[in-house]
Amino acid sequence: MAAEQAKVDPMHQFTIEPLAGSGGWELAGYNIAFTNSALWMLITTVVLFLFVLGGMKRELVPGRWQMTVETFTGFIDNMLEANIGQAGHKYVPYVFSLFMFILFANILGLLPLGVIGLHPFTFTSHFTVTGVLAIISFAIVLLVGFWKHGLHFFSLFVPHGTPLPMIPIIAPIEFISFMVRPFSLGLRLFVAMMAGHVLLEVLSSFVIDGTNAGLLWGGVVGLPSFILMIGICALELLVAGIQAYVFALLTSLYINDAENLH
Amino acid sequence: MPQIAQLAETWSSQVFWLLVFFGTTFFVIGRGMVPRVMATVAQRDGQIAADLAAAKAARDAADEQEEAWRVRENENRASAQAIVAKAKDEAAAKSESKLKAAQTRLDKKLADAETRIAEARRAALAEVESVAVEAAQDIVSRLAGAKVTKPAATKAVKEAMSHG
């Protein structure tokens, strides 16, 4: 019974396991085991590479695949131009990589590969991962800000038209909200992905346990849960896209602060 | 919650592999492939803009040609009409002068004919007079047996003829 319960432990899907005896790998004293999380990062990178490769035919009249890839690059390009202006074009490689990496990770993590015995792992549901991505974005904001504006970058904490007596109050608030950005950026993605996967797992445990308990409970609990799961799956696909978009959009907004101040 | 429970043992591998694969994504896909995809898009946009500009230029040129053709056509028509009008005027003037000449010729002929008629009439009248005078003399000599001189007879005849 205990083993059966562990099967539907909603948290078990987030467990990280070293693969193929790589548990002992170390680099400069730090453990760098090749885990299932790392495997899915590799898969995401390869799939993304193949996806963009399909758009590299460079035909003047694009095919469907090339059109799709160009839609994504154009989407990121437009977003950056809308938020940052002409200076935004040079951030396309980074924001595109960020958006597509998160998007593909989210969607690959949702694939129903459990049906054929594989276990997809959504590494964006680990705040270690989302935190690093958030820190990279935040570091770019800081580097660009101080590179372009020097110490004048601190005027970011004093919005335009702030009355002089208000500055001592406003500036700390602005500073705190600025420093909170990497945390909100990383936690938002981590929480959204984890909550969705936990919800799906809990509902699936309802379906399994309810159906195992007999026809009555299967009809009252199992079937409605199953129908709900289908809806939630669609919602999760939407969330996968939206969270990747939000991450990229907020990154571009923060870069805009660094590029143009206020 | 494995994210926290396993943090101490897995964070370094998570960070390491994320940097490896996200770095690969950024440098290979983001820096290497995306600019080429966007260059293709830019090239296509440029091509479309150039084609549109060429089409517009061609249309403008066609409009210009048509306008020039229209101007030329109008000029040609105007000059043709001028030639026709001139020819008409010339023909009218020529026929008028011909008519005038014919008219004068006719008038002259008419006048000649009238003079001739008048002369003939006068001659005829004179003939009639002389015949009448002779006849009067003859009648008088036969009826009265008197000889009437020619001037007297003439005078009497003239009186009688003028009385009708």
Short mmCIF file of C-alpha atoms in Angstrom, two decimals:
data_model
loop_
_atom_site.label_atom_id
_atom_site.label_comp_id
_atom_site.label_asym_id
_atom_site.label_seq_id
_atom_site.Cartn_x
_atom_site.Cartn_y
_atom_site.Cartn_z
CA MET A 1 0.00 0.00 0.00
CA ALA A 2 2.81 2.36 0.85
CA ALA A 3 4.48 1.71 -2.47
CA GLU A 4 1.25 2.36 -4.33
CA GLN A 5 0.83 5.67 -2.56
CA ALA A 6 4.34 6.71 -3.46
CA LYS A 7 3.46 6.22 -7.11
CA VAL A 8 1.00 9.11 -6.97
CA ASP A 9 3.07 11.28 -4.67
CA PRO A 10 2.54 14.65 -6.40
CA MET A 11 6.00 15.82 -5.39
CA HIS A 12 7.87 12.80 -6.65
CA GLN A 13 7.94 14.18 -10.20
CA PHE A 14 10.27 16.97 -9.11
CA THR A 15 12.88 14.60 -7.68
CA ILE A 16 16.30 14.92 -9.24
CA GLU A 17 18.19 11.69 -9.89
CA PRO A 18 21.72 11.32 -11.24
CA LEU A 19 21.73 9.28 -14.42
CA ALA A 20 24.04 6.44 -15.47
CA GLY A 21 26.29 6.55 -12.44
CA SER A 22 27.25 10.19 -12.91
CA GLY A 23 26.40 10.92 -9.26
CA GLY A 24 30.02 11.28 -8.32
CA TRP A 25 31.06 13.74 -11.05
CA GLU A 26 32.74 16.77 -9.59
CA LEU A 27 34.18 20.02 -10.90
CA ALA A 28 36.39 22.06 -8.56
CA GLY A 29 34.82 20.30 -5.60
CA TYR A 30 31.24 20.91 -6.73
CA ASN A 31 28.96 18.08 -7.72
CA ILE A 32 27.98 18.22 -11.39
CA ALA A 33 26.10 14.96 -11.73
CA PHE A 34 24.29 14.56 -15.06
CA THR A 35 20.75 14.33 -13.72
CA ASN A 36 17.36 13.85 -15.29
CA SER A 37 17.04 17.63 -15.03
CA ALA A 38 20.24 18.06 -17.06
CA LEU A 39 18.98 15.49 -19.56
CA TRP A 40 15.84 17.53 -20.18
CA MET A 41 17.90 20.68 -20.55
CA LEU A 42 19.87 18.80 -23.20
CA ILE A 43 16.67 17.61 -24.89
CA THR A 44 15.26 21.16 -24.80
CA THR A 45 18.44 22.52 -26.38
CA VAL A 46 18.48 19.85 -29.09
CA VAL A 47 14.78 20.23 -29.92
CA LEU A 48 15.11 24.00 -30.01
CA PHE A 49 18.18 23.66 -32.22
CA LEU A 50 16.31 21.40 -34.64
CA PHE A 51 13.33 23.75 -34.59
CA VAL A 52 15.41 26.81 -35.48
CA LEU A 53 17.47 24.75 -37.95
CA GLY A 54 14.25 24.12 -39.87
CA GLY A 55 13.92 27.88 -40.25
CA MET A 56 17.43 28.27 -41.66
CA LYS A 57 16.55 27.35 -45.24
CA ARG A 58 16.73 31.06 -45.98
CA GLU A 59 14.26 30.83 -48.81
CA LEU A 60 12.82 34.02 -50.18
CA VAL A 61 9.38 32.46 -50.20
CA PRO A 62 9.27 30.66 -46.84
CA GLY A 63 7.78 27.25 -46.23
CA ARG A 64 5.60 26.53 -43.21
CA TRP A 65 8.44 25.66 -40.86
CA GLN A 66 10.58 28.62 -41.86
CA MET A 67 7.49 30.82 -41.52
CA THR A 68 6.92 29.52 -37.99
CA VAL A 69 10.51 30.19 -36.91
CA GLU A 70 10.39 33.63 -38.50
CA THR A 71 7.14 34.33 -36.66
CA PHE A 72 8.90 33.66 -33.36
CA THR A 73 11.94 35.79 -34.16
CA GLY A 74 9.67 38.53 -35.48
CA PHE A 75 7.55 38.31 -32.34
CA ILE A 76 10.57 38.77 -30.06
CA ASP A 77 11.95 41.50 -32.33
CA ASN A 78 8.66 43.41 -32.26
CA MET A 79 8.35 43.04 -28.50
CA LEU A 80 11.83 44.42 -27.94
CA GLU A 81 11.30 47.26 -30.39
CA ALA A 82 7.96 48.14 -28.77
CA ASN A 83 9.44 48.13 -25.25
CA ILE A 84 12.97 49.42 -25.78
CA GLY A 85 12.98 51.05 -29.22
CA GLN A 86 15.67 50.78 -31.86
CA ALA A 87 18.27 49.86 -29.22
CA GLY A 88 16.22 46.74 -28.45
CA HIS A 89 17.32 44.89 -31.58
CA LYS A 90 20.67 43.91 -30.08
CA TYR A 91 18.94 41.99 -27.28
CA VAL A 92 17.05 39.73 -29.68
CA PRO A 93 19.54 36.82 -29.38
CA TYR A 94 19.33 36.79 -25.60
CA VAL A 95 15.58 37.32 -25.21
CA PHE A 96 14.86 34.86 -28.02
CA SER A 97 17.04 32.22 -26.37
CA LEU A 98 15.40 32.91 -23.02
CA PHE A 99 11.85 32.82 -24.34
CA MET A 100 12.29 29.75 -26.51
CA PHE A 101 14.32 27.84 -23.90
CA ILE A 102 11.64 28.37 -21.26
CA LEU A 103 8.79 27.75 -23.70
CA PHE A 104 10.26 24.49 -24.98
CA ALA A 105 11.15 23.35 -21.47
CA ASN A 106 7.61 24.03 -20.26
CA ILE A 107 5.95 22.30 -23.20
CA LEU A 108 8.35 19.34 -23.29
CA GLY A 109 7.73 18.88 -19.58
CA LEU A 110 4.00 18.61 -20.27
CA LEU A 111 4.31 15.91 -22.92
CA PRO A 112 2.41 12.76 -21.93
CA LEU A 113 5.52 10.60 -22.33
CA GLY A 114 4.61 8.62 -19.20
CA VAL A 115 2.33 6.64 -21.52
CA ILE A 116 5.37 5.06 -23.18
CA GLY A 117 7.31 4.73 -19.91
CA LEU A 118 9.48 7.87 -20.09
CA HIS A 119 9.30 10.49 -17.39
CA PRO A 120 9.36 14.06 -18.60
CA PHE A 121 11.01 16.44 -16.19
CA THR A 122 10.12 20.10 -16.11
CA PHE A 123 13.31 21.80 -14.97
CA THR A 124 11.55 25.20 -14.96
CA SER A 125 9.71 23.92 -11.87
CA HIS A 126 12.98 24.21 -9.94
CA PHE A 127 13.74 27.59 -8.48
CA THR A 128 17.43 26.82 -8.78
CA VAL A 129 16.98 26.94 -12.54
CA THR A 130 14.52 29.82 -12.78
CA GLY A 131 16.60 31.71 -10.23
CA VAL A 132 19.72 31.41 -12.36
CA LEU A 133 17.83 32.62 -15.43
CA ALA A 134 16.40 35.52 -13.43
CA ILE A 135 19.86 36.40 -12.12
CA ILE A 136 21.27 36.37 -15.66
CA SER A 137 18.52 38.76 -16.79
CA PHE A 138 19.04 40.96 -13.76
CA ALA A 139 22.81 40.95 -14.26
CA ILE A 140 22.31 42.08 -17.86
CA VAL A 141 20.09 44.91 -16.64
CA LEU A 142 22.73 46.01 -14.11
CA LEU A 143 25.62 45.70 -16.58
CA VAL A 144 23.80 47.61 -19.33
CA GLY A 145 22.58 50.22 -16.87
CA PHE A 146 25.96 50.96 -15.34
CA TRP A 147 27.76 50.62 -18.68
CA LYS A 148 25.50 53.12 -20.43
CA HIS A 149 24.70 55.56 -17.64
CA GLY A 150 27.38 55.04 -14.99
CA LEU A 151 26.34 56.25 -11.58
CA HIS A 152 23.53 58.18 -13.25
CA PHE A 153 21.79 54.79 -13.37
CA PHE A 154 20.79 55.39 -9.74
CA SER A 155 18.41 58.11 -10.93
CA LEU A 156 16.21 55.12 -11.82
CA PHE A 157 15.15 55.15 -8.18
CA VAL A 158 13.84 58.71 -8.46
CA PRO A 159 10.89 58.79 -10.87
CA HIS A 160 10.34 61.91 -12.93
CA GLY A 161 8.51 64.73 -11.18
CA THR A 162 9.01 63.42 -7.67
CA PRO A 163 8.73 66.37 -5.25
CA LEU A 164 12.01 66.96 -3.45
CA PRO A 165 10.72 66.16 0.08
CA MET A 166 9.37 62.83 -1.19
CA ILE A 167 12.69 61.60 -2.55
CA PRO A 168 13.97 60.10 0.75
CA ILE A 169 10.77 58.07 0.97
CA ILE A 170 10.32 57.16 -2.70
CA ALA A 171 13.92 56.19 -3.41
CA PRO A 172 14.10 53.32 -0.86
CA ILE A 173 10.75 51.99 -2.06
CA GLU A 174 11.93 52.11 -5.66
CA PHE A 175 15.19 50.49 -4.65
CA ILE A 176 13.43 47.65 -2.85
CA SER A 177 11.04 47.07 -5.75
CA PHE A 178 14.05 47.04 -8.06
CA MET A 179 15.90 44.48 -5.95
CA VAL A 180 12.81 42.30 -5.67
CA ARG A 181 12.67 41.94 -9.46
CA PRO A 182 14.96 38.90 -9.84
CA PHE A 183 13.07 37.07 -7.10
CA SER A 184 9.64 37.80 -8.54
CA LEU A 185 10.93 36.92 -12.00
CA GLY A 186 12.33 33.56 -10.94
CA LEU A 187 9.64 32.63 -8.43
CA ARG A 188 6.73 33.42 -10.77
CA LEU A 189 7.86 30.86 -13.34
CA PHE A 190 8.84 28.26 -10.73
CA VAL A 191 5.53 28.58 -8.85
CA ALA A 192 3.37 28.54 -11.98
CA MET A 193 5.05 25.45 -13.36
CA MET A 194 5.15 23.59 -10.08
CA ALA A 195 1.54 24.39 -9.19
CA GLY A 196 0.31 23.17 -12.57
CA HIS A 197 2.20 19.92 -12.36
CA VAL A 198 1.14 19.29 -8.76
CA LEU A 199 -2.47 19.97 -9.70
CA LEU A 200 -2.31 17.51 -12.60
CA GLU A 201 -0.69 14.92 -10.37
CA VAL A 202 -3.25 15.35 -7.59
CA LEU A 203 -6.13 15.09 -10.04
CA SER A 204 -4.59 12.00 -11.60
CA SER A 205 -4.32 10.45 -8.14
CA PHE A 206 -8.05 11.18 -7.72
CA VAL A 207 -8.72 9.42 -11.01
CA ILE A 208 -6.60 6.38 -10.11
CA ASP A 209 -7.69 6.02 -6.48
CA GLY A 210 -11.33 6.79 -7.26
CA THR A 211 -11.50 4.26 -10.08
CA ASN A 212 -9.74 1.64 -7.97
CA ALA A 213 -12.34 2.15 -5.21
CA GLY A 214 -15.10 0.83 -7.45
CA LEU A 215 -17.68 1.93 -9.98
CA LEU A 216 -19.49 4.36 -7.64
CA TRP A 217 -16.42 6.35 -6.63
CA GLY A 218 -15.02 6.06 -10.11
CA GLY A 219 -18.17 7.74 -11.46
CA VAL A 220 -18.46 10.36 -8.74
CA VAL A 221 -14.79 11.29 -8.32
CA GLY A 222 -12.73 9.63 -11.04
CA LEU A 223 -14.67 10.68 -14.13
CA PRO A 224 -15.22 14.37 -13.19
CA SER A 225 -11.55 14.59 -12.18
CA PHE A 226 -10.55 13.13 -15.50
CA ILE A 227 -12.68 15.62 -17.44
CA LEU A 228 -11.27 18.43 -15.29
CA MET A 229 -7.75 17.17 -16.03
CA ILE A 230 -8.32 17.49 -19.76
CA GLY A 231 -9.32 21.11 -19.25
CA ILE A 232 -6.40 21.74 -16.91
CA CYS A 233 -4.01 20.22 -19.47
CA ALA A 234 -5.17 22.78 -22.03
CA LEU A 235 -4.79 25.47 -19.38
CA GLU A 236 -1.28 24.26 -18.58
CA LEU A 237 -0.28 24.52 -22.25
CA LEU A 238 -1.54 28.09 -22.14
CA VAL A 239 0.35 28.75 -18.90
CA ALA A 240 3.52 27.27 -20.43
CA GLY A 241 3.33 29.86 -23.20
CA ILE A 242 2.23 32.72 -20.99
CA GLN A 243 4.94 32.18 -18.38
CA ALA A 244 7.65 32.08 -21.03
CA TYR A 245 6.17 35.25 -22.54
CA VAL A 246 5.96 36.97 -19.15
CA PHE A 247 9.57 36.09 -18.39
CA ALA A 248 10.74 37.49 -21.72
CA LEU A 249 8.45 40.53 -21.51
CA LEU A 250 9.56 41.47 -17.99
CA THR A 251 13.19 40.97 -18.98
CA SER A 252 12.69 43.33 -21.91
CA LEU A 253 10.93 45.87 -19.66
CA TYR A 254 13.80 45.73 -17.17
CA ILE A 255 16.33 46.11 -19.97
CA ASN A 256 14.31 49.12 -21.13
CA ASP A 257 14.85 50.69 -17.69
CA ALA A 258 18.57 50.12 -18.10
CA GLU A 259 18.67 51.41 -21.68
CA ASN A 260 16.46 54.45 -21.37
CA LEU A 261 16.19 55.04 -17.58
CA HIS A 262 12.72 56.56 -17.15
CA MET B 1 9.34 19.30 -1.82
CA PRO B 2 12.40 18.01 -3.64
CA GLN B 3 13.32 21.52 -4.81
CA ILE B 4 14.22 22.37 -1.20
CA ALA B 5 14.97 18.92 0.18
CA GLN B 6 17.55 18.21 -2.52
CA LEU B 7 18.87 21.76 -2.76
CA ALA B 8 22.15 21.17 -0.97
CA GLU B 9 23.15 18.14 -3.05
CA THR B 10 21.86 19.25 -6.47
CA TRP B 11 22.17 23.02 -6.78
CA SER B 12 25.67 22.92 -8.21
CA SER B 13 24.81 20.39 -10.90
CA GLN B 14 21.59 22.28 -11.73
CA VAL B 15 23.46 25.56 -12.11
CA PHE B 16 26.31 23.96 -14.03
CA TRP B 17 24.20 22.15 -16.58
CA LEU B 18 21.82 25.07 -16.95
CA LEU B 19 24.77 27.35 -17.76
CA VAL B 20 26.12 24.75 -20.18
CA PHE B 21 22.87 24.21 -22.06
CA PHE B 22 21.47 27.71 -21.83
CA GLY B 23 24.90 28.98 -22.86
CA THR B 24 24.85 26.61 -25.82
CA THR B 25 21.36 27.79 -26.69
CA PHE B 26 22.41 31.43 -26.45
CA PHE B 27 25.65 31.19 -28.40
CA VAL B 28 24.67 28.61 -31.01
CA ILE B 29 21.00 29.41 -31.55
CA GLY B 30 20.64 32.96 -30.26
CA ARG B 31 23.87 34.42 -31.62
CA GLY B 32 24.47 32.02 -34.48
CA MET B 33 21.14 31.14 -36.06
CA VAL B 34 18.62 33.80 -35.09
CA PRO B 35 20.50 36.69 -36.80
CA ARG B 36 20.55 34.69 -40.03
CA VAL B 37 16.84 33.96 -39.79
CA MET B 38 16.19 37.65 -39.20
CA ALA B 39 18.54 38.59 -42.03
CA THR B 40 16.42 36.44 -44.32
CA VAL B 41 13.32 38.23 -43.11
CA ALA B 42 14.98 41.61 -43.61
CA GLN B 43 16.16 40.55 -47.06
CA ARG B 44 12.65 39.49 -47.99
CA ASP B 45 11.16 42.72 -46.64
CA GLY B 46 13.75 44.65 -48.62
CA GLN B 47 12.96 42.65 -51.74
CA ILE B 48 9.24 43.25 -51.33
CA ALA B 49 9.77 46.96 -50.73
CA ALA B 50 12.07 47.17 -53.77
CA ASP B 51 9.58 45.28 -55.93
CA LEU B 52 6.77 47.54 -54.79
CA ALA B 53 8.88 50.60 -55.51
CA ALA B 54 9.77 49.25 -58.96
CA ALA B 55 6.11 48.51 -59.68
CA LYS B 56 5.16 52.00 -58.56
CA ALA B 57 7.89 53.53 -60.71
CA ALA B 58 6.73 51.48 -63.70
CA ARG B 59 3.15 52.59 -63.15
CA ASP B 60 4.23 56.22 -62.86
CA ALA B 61 6.23 55.88 -66.06
CA ALA B 62 3.24 54.33 -67.80
CA ASP B 63 1.03 57.16 -66.57
CA GLU B 64 3.58 59.66 -67.82
CA GLN B 65 3.73 57.95 -71.21
CA GLU B 66 -0.02 57.90 -71.42
CA GLU B 67 -0.18 61.58 -70.53
CA ALA B 68 2.44 62.41 -73.15
CA TRP B 69 0.59 60.28 -75.69
CA ARG B 70 -2.64 62.08 -74.84
CA VAL B 71 -1.01 65.49 -75.27
CA ARG B 72 0.47 64.39 -78.59
CA GLU B 73 -2.83 62.92 -79.65
CA ASN B 74 -4.63 66.14 -78.80
CA GLU B 75 -2.07 68.14 -80.75
CA ASN B 76 -2.42 65.83 -83.73
CA ARG B 77 -6.18 66.09 -83.62
CA ALA B 78 -6.04 69.85 -83.35
CA SER B 79 -3.63 70.14 -86.27
CA ALA B 80 -5.75 67.75 -88.35
CA GLN B 81 -8.82 69.81 -87.60
CA ALA B 82 -6.89 72.95 -88.55
CA ILE B 83 -5.89 71.39 -91.87
CA VAL B 84 -9.46 70.31 -92.55
CA ALA B 85 -10.78 73.75 -91.69
CA LYS B 86 -8.17 75.42 -93.90
CA ALA B 87 -8.97 73.12 -96.80
CA LYS B 88 -12.65 73.81 -96.30
CA ASP B 89 -12.06 77.56 -96.27
CA GLU B 90 -9.91 77.35 -99.37
CA ALA B 91 -12.46 75.26 -101.19
CA ALA B 92 -15.23 77.62 -100.14
CA ALA B 93 -13.23 80.67 -101.30
CA LYS B 94 -12.40 79.00 -104.62
CA SER B 95 -15.97 77.96 -105.33
CA GLU B 96 -17.19 81.43 -104.37
CA SER B 97 -14.79 83.11 -106.78
CA LYS B 98 -15.79 80.63 -109.49
CA LEU B 99 -19.43 81.35 -108.79
CA LYS B 100 -18.73 85.05 -108.96
CA ALA B 101 -16.94 84.68 -112.27
CA ALA B 102 -19.77 82.59 -113.66
CA GLN B 103 -22.26 85.13 -112.40
CA THR B 104 -20.47 88.03 -114.10
CA ARG B 105 -20.21 86.04 -117.28
CA LEU B 106 -23.92 85.27 -117.14
CA ASP B 107 -24.76 88.87 -116.33
CA LYS B 108 -22.72 90.06 -119.30
CA LYS B 109 -24.39 87.54 -121.60
CA LEU B 110 -27.78 88.62 -120.32
CA ALA B 111 -26.99 92.28 -120.84
CA ASP B 112 -25.74 91.55 -124.39
CA ALA B 113 -28.84 89.57 -125.14
CA GLU B 114 -31.05 92.35 -123.80
CA THR B 115 -29.26 94.96 -125.94
CA ARG B 116 -29.60 92.72 -128.93
CA ILE B 117 -33.28 92.22 -128.25
CA ALA B 118 -33.82 95.97 -127.83
CA GLU B 119 -31.98 96.65 -131.06
CA ALA B 120 -33.96 94.03 -132.90
CA ARG B 121 -37.16 95.52 -131.55
CA ARG B 122 -36.12 99.00 -132.61
CA ALA B 123 -35.17 97.73 -136.04
CA ALA B 124 -38.46 95.88 -136.26
CA LEU B 125 -40.39 98.98 -135.21
CA ALA B 126 -38.55 101.06 -137.80
CA GLU B 127 -39.38 98.46 -140.40
CA VAL B 128 -43.00 98.49 -139.31
CA GLU B 129 -43.00 102.32 -139.55
CA SER B 130 -41.55 102.43 -143.00
CA VAL B 131 -43.95 99.73 -144.12
CA ALA B 132 -46.81 101.66 -142.53
CA VAL B 133 -45.69 104.90 -144.25
CA GLU B 134 -45.58 103.21 -147.61
CA ALA B 135 -48.88 101.59 -146.94
CA ALA B 136 -50.40 104.89 -145.86
CA GLN B 137 -49.13 106.62 -149.03
CA ASP B 138 -50.42 103.82 -151.10
CA ILE B 139 -53.82 103.82 -149.39
CA VAL B 140 -54.14 107.56 -149.67
CA SER B 141 -53.22 107.58 -153.37
CA ARG B 142 -55.65 104.81 -154.12
CA LEU B 143 -58.54 106.15 -152.13
CA ALA B 144 -58.14 109.85 -152.53
CA GLY B 145 -55.96 109.94 -155.54
CA ALA B 146 -53.82 112.45 -153.81
CA LYS B 147 -50.19 112.24 -153.55
CA VAL B 148 -48.88 112.41 -150.02
CA THR B 149 -45.34 113.22 -149.53
CA LYS B 150 -43.23 110.82 -147.59
CA PRO B 151 -42.44 113.14 -144.66
CA ALA B 152 -46.14 113.93 -144.19
CA ALA B 153 -47.04 110.33 -144.27
CA THR B 154 -44.31 109.50 -141.84
CA LYS B 155 -45.54 112.23 -139.53
CA ALA B 156 -49.08 110.95 -139.68
CA VAL B 157 -48.00 107.36 -139.11
CA LYS B 158 -45.86 108.35 -136.14
CA GLU B 159 -48.81 110.26 -134.66
CA ALA B 160 -51.13 107.34 -135.20
CA MET B 161 -48.62 104.83 -133.81
CA SER B 162 -47.81 106.89 -130.78
CA HIS B 163 -51.58 107.20 -130.15
CA GLY B 164 -51.72 103.46 -130.45
#
